[in-house]
Coordinates of C-alpha atoms in Angstrom, one line a residue:
M491 CA 2.9 -12.3 -3.1
T492 CA 4.9 -15.5 -3.3
A493 CA 7.5 -15.9 -0.5
H494 CA 10.9 -16.5 -2.0
V495 CA 12.8 -18.4 0.7
V496 CA 16.5 -19.4 0.4
G497 CA 17.7 -22.5 2.2
A498 CA 21.2 -23.0 3.7
E499 CA 22.4 -24.9 0.7
S500 CA 22.2 -22.3 -2.1
G501 CA 23.4 -18.8 -3.0
V502 CA 26.0 -18.7 -0.2
A503 CA 28.2 -15.9 -1.7
S504 CA 25.2 -13.6 -2.4
R505 CA 23.7 -14.3 1.0
E506 CA 27.0 -13.5 2.8
S507 CA 27.2 -10.0 1.2
A508 CA 23.5 -9.2 1.3
P509 CA 21.9 -7.4 4.3
V510 CA 19.7 -9.7 6.4
A511 CA 17.4 -8.6 9.2
R512 CA 15.3 -10.7 11.5
T513 CA 11.6 -9.8 11.8
T514 CA 9.0 -11.4 14.1
A515 CA 7.8 -13.4 11.1
G516 CA 11.2 -14.5 9.9
A517 CA 14.5 -13.3 8.3
V518 CA 14.5 -11.0 5.3
R519 CA 17.3 -10.6 2.8
G520 CA 17.7 -7.3 0.9
F521 CA 20.4 -5.8 -1.2
H522 CA 22.9 -2.9 -1.2
D523 CA 22.2 0.3 -3.2
G524 CA 25.5 2.2 -2.8
S525 CA 25.9 2.9 0.9
V526 CA 22.2 2.1 1.7
N527 CA 20.7 -1.3 2.5
V528 CA 17.3 -1.9 0.9
W529 CA 14.5 -4.4 1.5
R530 CA 11.4 -4.5 -0.8
S531 CA 8.0 -5.7 0.0
I532 CA 8.4 -7.1 3.5
P533 CA 5.0 -8.4 4.6
Y534 CA 3.5 -6.6 7.7
A535 CA 0.2 -8.5 7.4
A536 CA -1.3 -11.6 5.8
E537 CA -2.8 -11.5 2.3
P538 CA -6.3 -10.0 2.8
S539 CA -8.2 -12.1 0.3
G540 CA -11.2 -14.4 0.3
P541 CA -12.9 -14.2 3.7
R542 CA -10.3 -11.6 4.8
R543 CA -10.9 -9.3 1.8
F544 CA -12.9 -6.7 3.8
A545 CA -11.5 -7.5 7.2
R546 CA -8.9 -5.9 9.4
P547 CA -5.3 -6.9 8.7
E548 CA -3.9 -10.1 10.4
Q549 CA -0.4 -11.1 11.3
P550 CA 1.8 -12.3 8.4
V551 CA 2.3 -16.1 8.1
P552 CA 5.8 -16.8 9.5
W553 CA 8.4 -18.4 7.2
G554 CA 11.6 -20.3 7.6
G555 CA 15.0 -19.5 6.1
E556 CA 15.6 -16.1 4.5
R557 CA 12.8 -14.5 2.5
D558 CA 14.1 -12.8 -0.6
C559 CA 13.0 -9.1 -0.4
T560 CA 14.8 -7.7 -3.4
E561 CA 11.8 -7.3 -5.8
F562 CA 8.5 -5.5 -5.4
G563 CA 5.5 -7.6 -4.6
E564 CA 1.9 -7.0 -5.7
I565 CA 0.5 -3.5 -5.6
A566 CA -3.0 -2.7 -4.4
P567 CA -5.6 -3.4 -7.0
Q568 CA -6.6 -0.1 -8.7
T569 CA -7.7 1.6 -11.9
M570 CA -4.5 2.9 -13.5
G571 CA -4.6 6.6 -14.6
T572 CA -2.4 9.4 -15.8
M573 CA -2.5 11.3 -12.5
V574 CA -0.4 8.7 -10.7
P575 CA 2.3 7.2 -13.0
V576 CA 3.0 3.6 -12.0
D577 CA 5.7 1.4 -13.5
S578 CA 4.1 -0.9 -16.0
G579 CA 6.2 -3.7 -14.8
L580 CA 4.4 -3.8 -11.4
R581 CA 1.6 -6.3 -11.0
M582 CA -1.6 -5.8 -9.1
G583 CA -2.9 -8.3 -6.5
E584 CA -4.4 -8.6 -3.1
D585 CA -1.2 -9.7 -1.4
C586 CA -0.3 -6.0 -1.1
L587 CA 0.3 -5.4 2.6
W588 CA 4.0 -4.8 2.7
V589 CA 6.7 -2.2 3.5
N590 CA 9.9 -1.2 1.8
V591 CA 12.8 -0.3 4.1
W592 CA 15.9 1.8 3.4
A593 CA 18.6 1.9 6.1
P594 CA 22.2 3.1 6.4
G595 CA 24.6 0.3 5.4
S596 CA 27.0 -1.4 7.8
P597 CA 26.1 0.6 11.0
A598 CA 28.7 0.4 13.7
V599 CA 27.9 -1.9 16.6
T600 CA 28.0 1.1 19.0
E601 CA 25.9 3.4 16.8
E602 CA 22.7 4.9 18.3
P603 CA 19.5 3.7 16.7
R604 CA 18.4 6.0 13.9
P605 CA 15.2 8.1 13.5
V606 CA 12.5 6.4 11.4
M607 CA 10.5 8.1 8.7
V608 CA 7.3 6.2 7.6
W609 CA 5.9 7.3 4.3
L610 CA 2.2 7.1 3.3
H611 CA 1.8 7.7 -0.4
G612 CA -1.0 9.7 -2.0
G613 CA -3.4 9.1 -4.8
A614 CA -7.0 10.2 -3.9
Y615 CA -7.3 7.1 -1.6
C616 CA -7.6 5.0 -4.8
L617 CA -4.3 5.1 -6.7
G618 CA -0.6 4.7 -6.2
T619 CA 1.9 2.4 -4.5
A620 CA 5.0 2.5 -2.3
A621 CA 6.8 1.0 -5.3
Q622 CA 6.7 4.3 -7.3
G623 CA 10.3 5.4 -8.1
I624 CA 9.7 8.9 -6.7
Y625 CA 9.3 7.5 -3.2
D626 CA 12.7 5.7 -3.2
G627 CA 14.2 6.6 0.2
R628 CA 17.9 6.2 -0.6
K629 CA 18.8 9.9 -0.8
L630 CA 17.0 10.7 2.4
V631 CA 19.0 7.9 4.1
E632 CA 22.3 9.1 2.5
T633 CA 21.6 12.7 3.5
G634 CA 20.3 12.2 7.0
G635 CA 21.2 8.8 8.2
V636 CA 17.6 7.9 8.9
V637 CA 15.7 4.7 8.3
V638 CA 12.9 5.2 5.7
V639 CA 9.8 2.9 5.5
G640 CA 7.4 3.1 2.6
V641 CA 3.9 1.6 3.3
N642 CA 1.8 -0.2 0.8
Y643 CA -1.9 -0.4 1.8
R644 CA -5.3 -1.2 0.4
L645 CA -6.9 1.4 -1.8
G646 CA -10.3 2.3 -3.4
A647 CA -13.1 -0.2 -2.9
L648 CA -10.8 -2.5 -0.8
G649 CA -9.4 0.2 1.4
F650 CA -11.5 3.3 1.6
L651 CA -15.0 2.4 0.4
D652 CA -17.1 1.9 3.6
L653 CA -19.2 -1.1 2.8
S654 CA -20.1 -1.8 6.5
A655 CA -23.8 -1.0 5.7
L656 CA -23.9 -4.2 3.6
G657 CA -23.3 -6.6 6.5
P658 CA -20.9 -7.7 9.3
D659 CA -18.3 -9.0 6.9
F660 CA -17.3 -5.5 5.9
V661 CA -15.0 -3.2 8.0
P662 CA -14.7 0.5 7.2
N663 CA -11.4 2.4 7.0
L664 CA -9.4 -0.6 6.1
G665 CA -6.6 1.5 4.5
L666 CA -6.2 3.2 7.9
H667 CA -6.3 -0.1 9.7
D668 CA -3.5 -1.3 7.3
Q669 CA -1.4 1.8 8.1
I670 CA -1.8 1.2 11.8
A671 CA -0.7 -2.4 11.3
A672 CA 2.3 -1.2 9.4
L673 CA 3.2 1.3 12.3
E674 CA 2.8 -1.6 14.8
W675 CA 5.2 -3.6 12.5
V676 CA 7.7 -0.7 12.7
R677 CA 7.4 -0.6 16.5
D678 CA 8.1 -4.3 16.8
N679 CA 10.7 -4.8 14.0
I680 CA 12.5 -1.6 13.0
A681 CA 15.3 -2.0 15.6
A682 CA 16.5 -5.0 13.5
F683 CA 17.1 -2.5 10.6
G684 CA 19.0 0.0 12.8
G685 CA 15.9 2.2 13.5
D686 CA 14.7 3.7 16.7
P687 CA 11.1 2.5 17.5
G688 CA 10.9 5.4 20.0
N689 CA 11.5 8.1 17.3
V690 CA 9.1 7.5 14.4
T691 CA 7.9 10.3 12.1
V692 CA 4.9 9.5 9.9
F693 CA 4.7 11.6 6.7
G694 CA 2.6 11.7 3.7
E695 CA 1.2 13.7 0.8
S696 CA -2.3 14.4 -0.6
S697 CA -4.5 11.5 0.5
G698 CA -1.5 10.1 2.3
A699 CA -1.4 13.4 4.3
G700 CA -5.1 13.0 4.8
C701 CA -4.3 9.7 6.4
V702 CA -1.8 11.5 8.6
T703 CA -4.3 14.0 9.9
S704 CA -6.8 11.2 10.4
L705 CA -4.3 9.1 12.3
L706 CA -3.4 12.2 14.5
T707 CA -7.0 11.9 15.9
A708 CA -7.4 8.1 15.9
P709 CA -7.2 6.6 19.4
A710 CA -5.8 3.3 18.1
S711 CA -2.7 5.1 16.7
A712 CA -1.7 6.7 19.9
G713 CA 2.0 6.1 20.7
L714 CA 2.8 4.6 17.3
F715 CA 4.5 7.7 16.0
H716 CA 6.2 10.7 17.6
R717 CA 6.1 13.4 14.9
A718 CA 4.0 14.0 11.9
I719 CA 4.4 15.8 8.5
A720 CA 1.3 16.4 6.4
Q721 CA 2.0 17.7 2.8
S722 CA -1.2 19.0 1.2
P723 CA -3.7 17.1 3.3
P724 CA -7.4 17.1 2.3
A725 CA -8.1 17.1 6.1
T726 CA -11.8 17.8 5.8
T727 CA -12.4 15.1 3.2
V728 CA -13.8 12.6 5.7
F729 CA -17.4 11.4 5.4
G730 CA -20.2 10.3 7.6
P731 CA -21.8 6.9 7.7
E732 CA -25.0 7.9 6.0
R733 CA -23.3 9.2 2.9
A734 CA -21.0 6.1 2.9
A735 CA -24.0 3.8 3.0
G736 CA -25.4 5.5 -0.2
V737 CA -22.1 5.0 -2.0
A738 CA -21.9 1.4 -0.9
R739 CA -25.4 0.7 -2.4
R740 CA -24.3 2.4 -5.7
F741 CA -21.2 0.2 -5.7
L742 CA -23.4 -2.9 -5.4
E743 CA -25.5 -1.7 -8.4
L744 CA -22.4 -1.2 -10.5
I745 CA -21.2 -4.7 -9.7
D746 CA -24.7 -6.0 -10.3
L747 CA -25.3 -7.7 -7.0
P748 CA -28.6 -7.3 -4.9
L749 CA -28.1 -6.4 -1.2
I750 CA -29.1 -9.8 -0.1
R751 CA -26.1 -11.3 -2.0
A752 CA -23.5 -8.7 -0.8
Q753 CA -21.4 -11.4 0.8
E754 CA -20.5 -12.6 -2.7
L755 CA -18.1 -9.6 -2.8
L756 CA -15.7 -11.8 -0.7
E757 CA -15.2 -14.2 -3.6
C758 CA -16.0 -11.9 -6.5
P759 CA -13.1 -11.7 -9.1
I760 CA -10.9 -8.8 -8.1
E761 CA -11.0 -7.4 -11.7
R762 CA -14.8 -7.0 -11.4
I763 CA -14.4 -5.1 -8.2
V764 CA -11.7 -2.8 -9.7
D765 CA -13.8 -2.1 -12.8
A766 CA -16.9 -1.2 -10.7
A767 CA -14.8 1.0 -8.4
G768 CA -13.2 2.7 -11.3
I769 CA -16.7 3.8 -12.6
L770 CA -17.8 4.9 -9.1
L771 CA -14.6 6.8 -8.4
D772 CA -15.2 8.9 -11.5
E773 CA -18.9 9.1 -11.2
V774 CA -19.1 10.6 -7.7
P775 CA -17.0 13.7 -8.2
M776 CA -18.6 14.3 -11.7
Q777 CA -22.1 14.3 -10.1
S778 CA -21.1 16.1 -6.9
P779 CA -18.0 18.2 -7.5
G780 CA -15.6 18.3 -4.5
R781 CA -16.6 14.9 -3.2
L782 CA -14.7 11.7 -3.5
A783 CA -16.2 8.2 -3.6
A784 CA -13.5 6.6 -1.4
A785 CA -12.2 8.4 1.7
P786 CA -11.9 7.9 5.5
V787 CA -15.3 7.7 7.2
V788 CA -16.5 8.4 10.7
D789 CA -17.1 4.9 12.0
G790 CA -17.4 5.6 15.7
D791 CA -14.4 3.3 16.3
L792 CA -11.2 4.1 14.5
L793 CA -12.5 7.6 13.8
P794 CA -14.9 8.4 16.6
T795 CA -15.9 11.6 14.9
Y796 CA -14.6 14.0 12.2
P797 CA -10.9 14.5 12.5
A798 CA -11.4 18.3 12.0
D799 CA -13.7 18.3 15.1
R800 CA -11.2 16.3 17.1
F801 CA -8.5 18.9 16.3
Q802 CA -10.9 21.7 17.3
Q803 CA -11.6 19.9 20.6
G804 CA -7.9 19.7 21.4
R805 CA -8.0 15.9 21.1
S806 CA -5.3 15.3 18.5
H807 CA -2.2 13.4 19.6
R808 CA 0.4 15.5 21.3
V809 CA 3.2 15.1 18.7
P810 CA 5.0 17.9 16.8
L811 CA 3.4 18.6 13.4
M812 CA 4.7 20.1 10.2
I813 CA 1.9 20.9 7.7
G814 CA 1.6 22.8 4.5
T815 CA 0.3 23.2 1.0
N816 CA 1.6 24.1 -2.5
R817 CA 0.7 27.5 -3.9
D818 CA -1.0 26.2 -7.0
E819 CA -2.5 22.9 -5.9
A820 CA -5.4 22.7 -8.4
S821 CA -3.4 23.4 -11.5
L822 CA -2.4 19.8 -12.0
F823 CA -6.0 18.6 -11.9
R824 CA -6.8 21.1 -14.7
L825 CA -3.8 19.9 -16.7
F826 CA -4.9 16.2 -16.5
R827 CA -8.6 17.1 -16.8
S828 CA -9.2 15.1 -13.6
P829 CA -12.7 15.1 -12.1
I830 CA -11.2 14.7 -8.6
M831 CA -11.2 18.4 -8.1
P832 CA -13.6 21.0 -9.4
V833 CA -11.6 23.4 -11.7
T834 CA -14.3 25.2 -13.6
P835 CA -16.6 28.0 -12.4
D836 CA -19.7 25.8 -12.8
A837 CA -18.2 22.9 -10.8
V838 CA -17.0 25.2 -8.0
N839 CA -20.5 26.7 -7.7
A840 CA -22.0 23.2 -7.5
M841 CA -19.4 22.4 -4.8
L842 CA -20.4 25.5 -2.8
N843 CA -24.1 24.7 -3.1
A844 CA -23.5 21.1 -1.9
V845 CA -21.4 22.4 1.1
A846 CA -24.3 24.7 2.0
A847 CA -26.8 21.9 1.8
D848 CA -24.6 19.7 4.1
H849 CA -24.6 22.5 6.7
P850 CA -28.1 23.8 7.0
E851 CA -27.1 25.5 10.3
M852 CA -24.7 27.7 8.4
P853 CA -25.9 31.2 7.7
P854 CA -26.4 31.9 4.0
E855 CA -24.2 34.9 4.2
R856 CA -21.3 32.6 5.1
I857 CA -21.0 31.3 1.5
A858 CA -21.3 34.9 0.3
E859 CA -18.4 36.0 2.5
I860 CA -16.3 33.2 1.2
T861 CA -17.0 33.9 -2.4
S862 CA -16.2 37.6 -1.9
A863 CA -12.6 36.6 -1.5
Y864 CA -12.6 35.5 -5.1
P865 CA -13.6 38.4 -7.3
D866 CA -12.6 36.4 -10.4
L867 CA -14.6 33.3 -9.5
S868 CA -16.3 33.3 -12.9
T869 CA -12.9 32.6 -14.5
T870 CA -10.8 29.4 -14.5
R871 CA -8.1 31.2 -12.5
G872 CA -10.6 32.1 -9.8
A873 CA -12.1 28.6 -9.8
L874 CA -8.7 27.0 -9.4
A875 CA -7.9 29.3 -6.4
M876 CA -11.2 28.5 -4.7
S877 CA -10.7 24.8 -5.3
T878 CA -7.2 24.9 -3.9
D879 CA -8.3 26.7 -0.8
A880 CA -11.4 24.6 -0.1
A881 CA -9.6 21.2 -0.6
F882 CA -6.2 21.9 0.9
R883 CA -5.2 25.4 2.1
M884 CA -8.0 26.2 4.6
P885 CA -8.2 22.6 6.0
S886 CA -4.4 22.8 6.6
H887 CA -4.8 26.1 8.4
W888 CA -7.7 24.9 10.5
V889 CA -5.6 21.9 11.6
A890 CA -2.6 24.0 12.3
D891 CA -4.6 26.6 14.3
A892 CA -6.1 23.8 16.5
H893 CA -3.0 21.6 16.9
S894 CA -0.7 24.6 17.7
R895 CA -2.8 25.4 20.8
H896 CA -1.3 22.4 22.6
T897 CA 1.7 21.2 20.6
R898 CA 4.5 22.7 18.5
T899 CA 3.4 23.1 14.9
W900 CA 5.1 24.5 11.8
M901 CA 3.4 25.7 8.6
Y902 CA 4.9 26.0 5.2
R903 CA 3.8 27.0 1.7
F904 CA 5.7 25.5 -1.2
D905 CA 6.0 28.1 -3.9
Q906 CA 9.0 26.8 -5.9
A907 CA 8.5 26.0 -9.6
T908 CA 10.9 25.5 -12.5
P909 CA 10.7 27.7 -15.6
M910 CA 9.0 24.9 -17.5
L911 CA 6.3 24.3 -14.9
K912 CA 5.7 28.1 -14.8
A913 CA 5.4 28.2 -18.6
A914 CA 3.0 25.3 -18.5
R915 CA 0.8 27.1 -16.0
V916 CA 1.3 24.3 -13.5
G917 CA 3.6 26.4 -11.1
A918 CA 3.8 24.9 -7.7
G919 CA 1.0 22.4 -8.4
H920 CA -0.2 19.5 -6.4
A921 CA 2.6 16.9 -5.7
T922 CA 5.3 19.0 -7.3
E923 CA 7.2 19.2 -3.9
L924 CA 7.7 15.4 -3.9
P925 CA 10.9 15.2 -5.8
Y926 CA 12.3 18.0 -3.6
V927 CA 11.4 16.0 -0.4
F928 CA 12.9 12.7 -1.7
G929 CA 15.7 14.2 -3.8
N930 CA 14.3 12.1 -6.7
F931 CA 14.0 14.2 -9.9
G932 CA 13.6 12.5 -13.3
T933 CA 11.5 9.5 -12.1
L934 CA 8.7 10.2 -14.7
N935 CA 9.0 9.2 -18.4
H936 CA 9.8 12.2 -20.5
D937 CA 9.9 14.4 -17.4
P938 CA 9.6 18.0 -18.6
T939 CA 10.6 19.6 -15.3
F940 CA 13.9 21.0 -16.5
W941 CA 13.2 21.4 -20.2
L942 CA 13.7 25.2 -19.8
G943 CA 16.5 24.9 -17.2
G944 CA 16.3 25.5 -13.4
R945 CA 18.1 22.3 -12.3
K946 CA 20.7 24.0 -10.2
T947 CA 18.2 26.1 -8.2
A948 CA 15.9 23.1 -7.8
M949 CA 18.8 21.0 -6.3
E950 CA 19.5 23.8 -3.9
V951 CA 15.9 24.0 -2.8
S952 CA 15.7 20.2 -2.5
G953 CA 18.7 20.2 -0.3
R954 CA 17.1 22.7 2.1
V955 CA 13.8 20.9 2.1
M956 CA 15.4 17.5 2.8
R957 CA 17.6 18.9 5.6
R958 CA 14.5 20.5 7.3
W959 CA 12.4 17.3 7.0
L960 CA 15.3 15.2 8.3
A961 CA 16.0 17.6 11.2
F962 CA 12.4 17.5 12.2
A963 CA 12.5 13.7 12.1
E964 CA 15.6 13.6 14.3
H965 CA 15.0 16.4 16.7
G966 CA 11.4 17.5 16.3
V967 CA 12.4 20.9 15.0
P968 CA 12.8 21.7 11.3
A969 CA 16.1 23.6 11.6
A970 CA 18.3 22.9 8.6
L971 CA 21.4 23.8 10.6
D972 CA 23.1 25.0 7.4
G973 CA 22.6 28.7 7.6
S974 CA 19.1 28.4 6.1
K975 CA 16.3 30.8 7.2
H976 CA 15.1 30.2 10.8
W977 CA 11.6 28.8 10.7
P978 CA 9.7 29.8 13.8
P979 CA 6.8 27.6 15.1
Y980 CA 3.2 28.4 14.0
R981 CA 1.0 30.3 16.4
E982 CA -2.6 31.1 15.9
A983 CA -2.0 34.8 16.7
T984 CA 0.7 35.3 14.1
R985 CA 0.2 32.3 11.7
T986 CA 3.9 32.4 10.8
T987 CA 4.6 30.5 7.6
L988 CA 7.7 29.5 5.8
L989 CA 7.4 30.2 2.0
I990 CA 9.7 27.7 0.2
D991 CA 11.0 29.1 -3.0
D992 CA 14.4 30.0 -4.7
T993 CA 14.9 31.9 -1.4
D994 CA 13.0 30.9 1.7
R995 CA 11.0 33.6 3.4
V996 CA 9.2 33.7 6.7
V997 CA 5.9 35.6 6.5
D998 CA 3.2 36.2 9.1
D999 CA -0.3 35.3 8.0
P1000 CA 0.4 35.2 4.2
D1001 CA -3.2 34.1 3.6
H1002 CA -4.9 36.8 5.8
N1003 CA -7.6 37.6 3.3
L1004 CA -8.6 34.0 3.1
Y1005 CA -8.9 33.8 6.9
T1006 CA -11.1 36.8 6.9
A1007 CA -13.4 35.3 4.3
W1008 CA -13.5 31.7 5.4
G1009 CA -13.3 32.2 9.2
D1010 CA -12.2 29.7 11.8
Q1011 CA -15.2 27.5 11.7
V1012 CA -14.4 24.4 9.6
V1013 CA -16.3 24.1 6.3
G1014 CA -16.4 20.8 4.6
F1015 CA -18.5 17.9 3.4
S1016 CA -20.2 15.6 5.9

């Protein structure tokens, strides 16, 4: 990303009206969007290229004058796909370690610092960017007076492919290291934007939520956030070093480098890395349904052991947690024919066999007990249900059970779907809660969401969701304070869950049959 710095002799009128904040690296100039001040692509770390390509993030290079932060910078290199729509005007590049900030405009001098919400986007650890329109934080700021920070971080081969088996130049979990660096930037700088560094909520969806559950167990992130929201987290999709080493060797094969020349990856053209990673990211889930090529890995450092185990041991950070899933998670993967999740009976059976092989200590009847909960497993519908529960629903419940033993926890299930999404058999599919959380409908080209109506209801549901998320960020309790249904904390004995729909309902243990089948022992890949 090129630094756009404005000296004292030019653009006086625009600089006088534009919001300026002073960070530890220099002053940044944003713009007004209605009553909200916006800054785009503020660096929180130096460009991780060349010898720093596979290294931990370093402090950004300071600048003089005011840096122009009105345009998006480079997004993390990735293989574009239909699952995560990204504006074609955005450019990829390695100078991608930056944050966007949305803050209330013209705060009074005496005003208290505002709660901060730090967003980690999803995309299977290999796709997406904080520059996507759906993640625009303006409406959250307008509704709740918070400061919203969107984090851009390394993805795929550069962020979540553990290449440490190839030599000392390669550090695992770089995407998580980037996120921790961004949270440190928030701690050190957010007061300049009107935010309270002592009240930070980290929230994310899908792999972004998987990062949240990983950070909840990472010693290095302790104290950097004070509440957490995990929307559809694949909390058990974390891999061991042995498996990661095998994937790293396959990556070298695809990029046509022998192990002895692995260091050449530091200077390899980024397009070549992206192309090889794109093949690998498709190949792994096709050959081994349910697995991803890129994901957090147990490295003995940032992640001392599997996050699910840390939760079970009572070693997650003592911060209030909201966690939940969508009723029909897997439907979107079927719609896009994505290999990321197994959505056919054969693929689901292959996944179950692989899980059993990963856990030789598990009694054979355990798999039989699990499959007994899905009498229609030989149909697409049954396969979708199994896939949803294995990837998202049961991992979320295992996390909630363990975390609630020591810290306040709330569980939700998002059931809301517009008539069009129901007709398309998507229902409350994966990621369909995002426009409700951000209040941003219509960010997709030719968005079909309201083709059969339902806008008024969706806006009402979105209002309730936003107010609950905002109340949680401000007070640590998701009380909408607008007459909405009271949402009691989750307890292992009752498993009280808020079902979010046209009308919210509170239900004890809505997934009781699943618990009976799956049990409380975590089942996942290693």
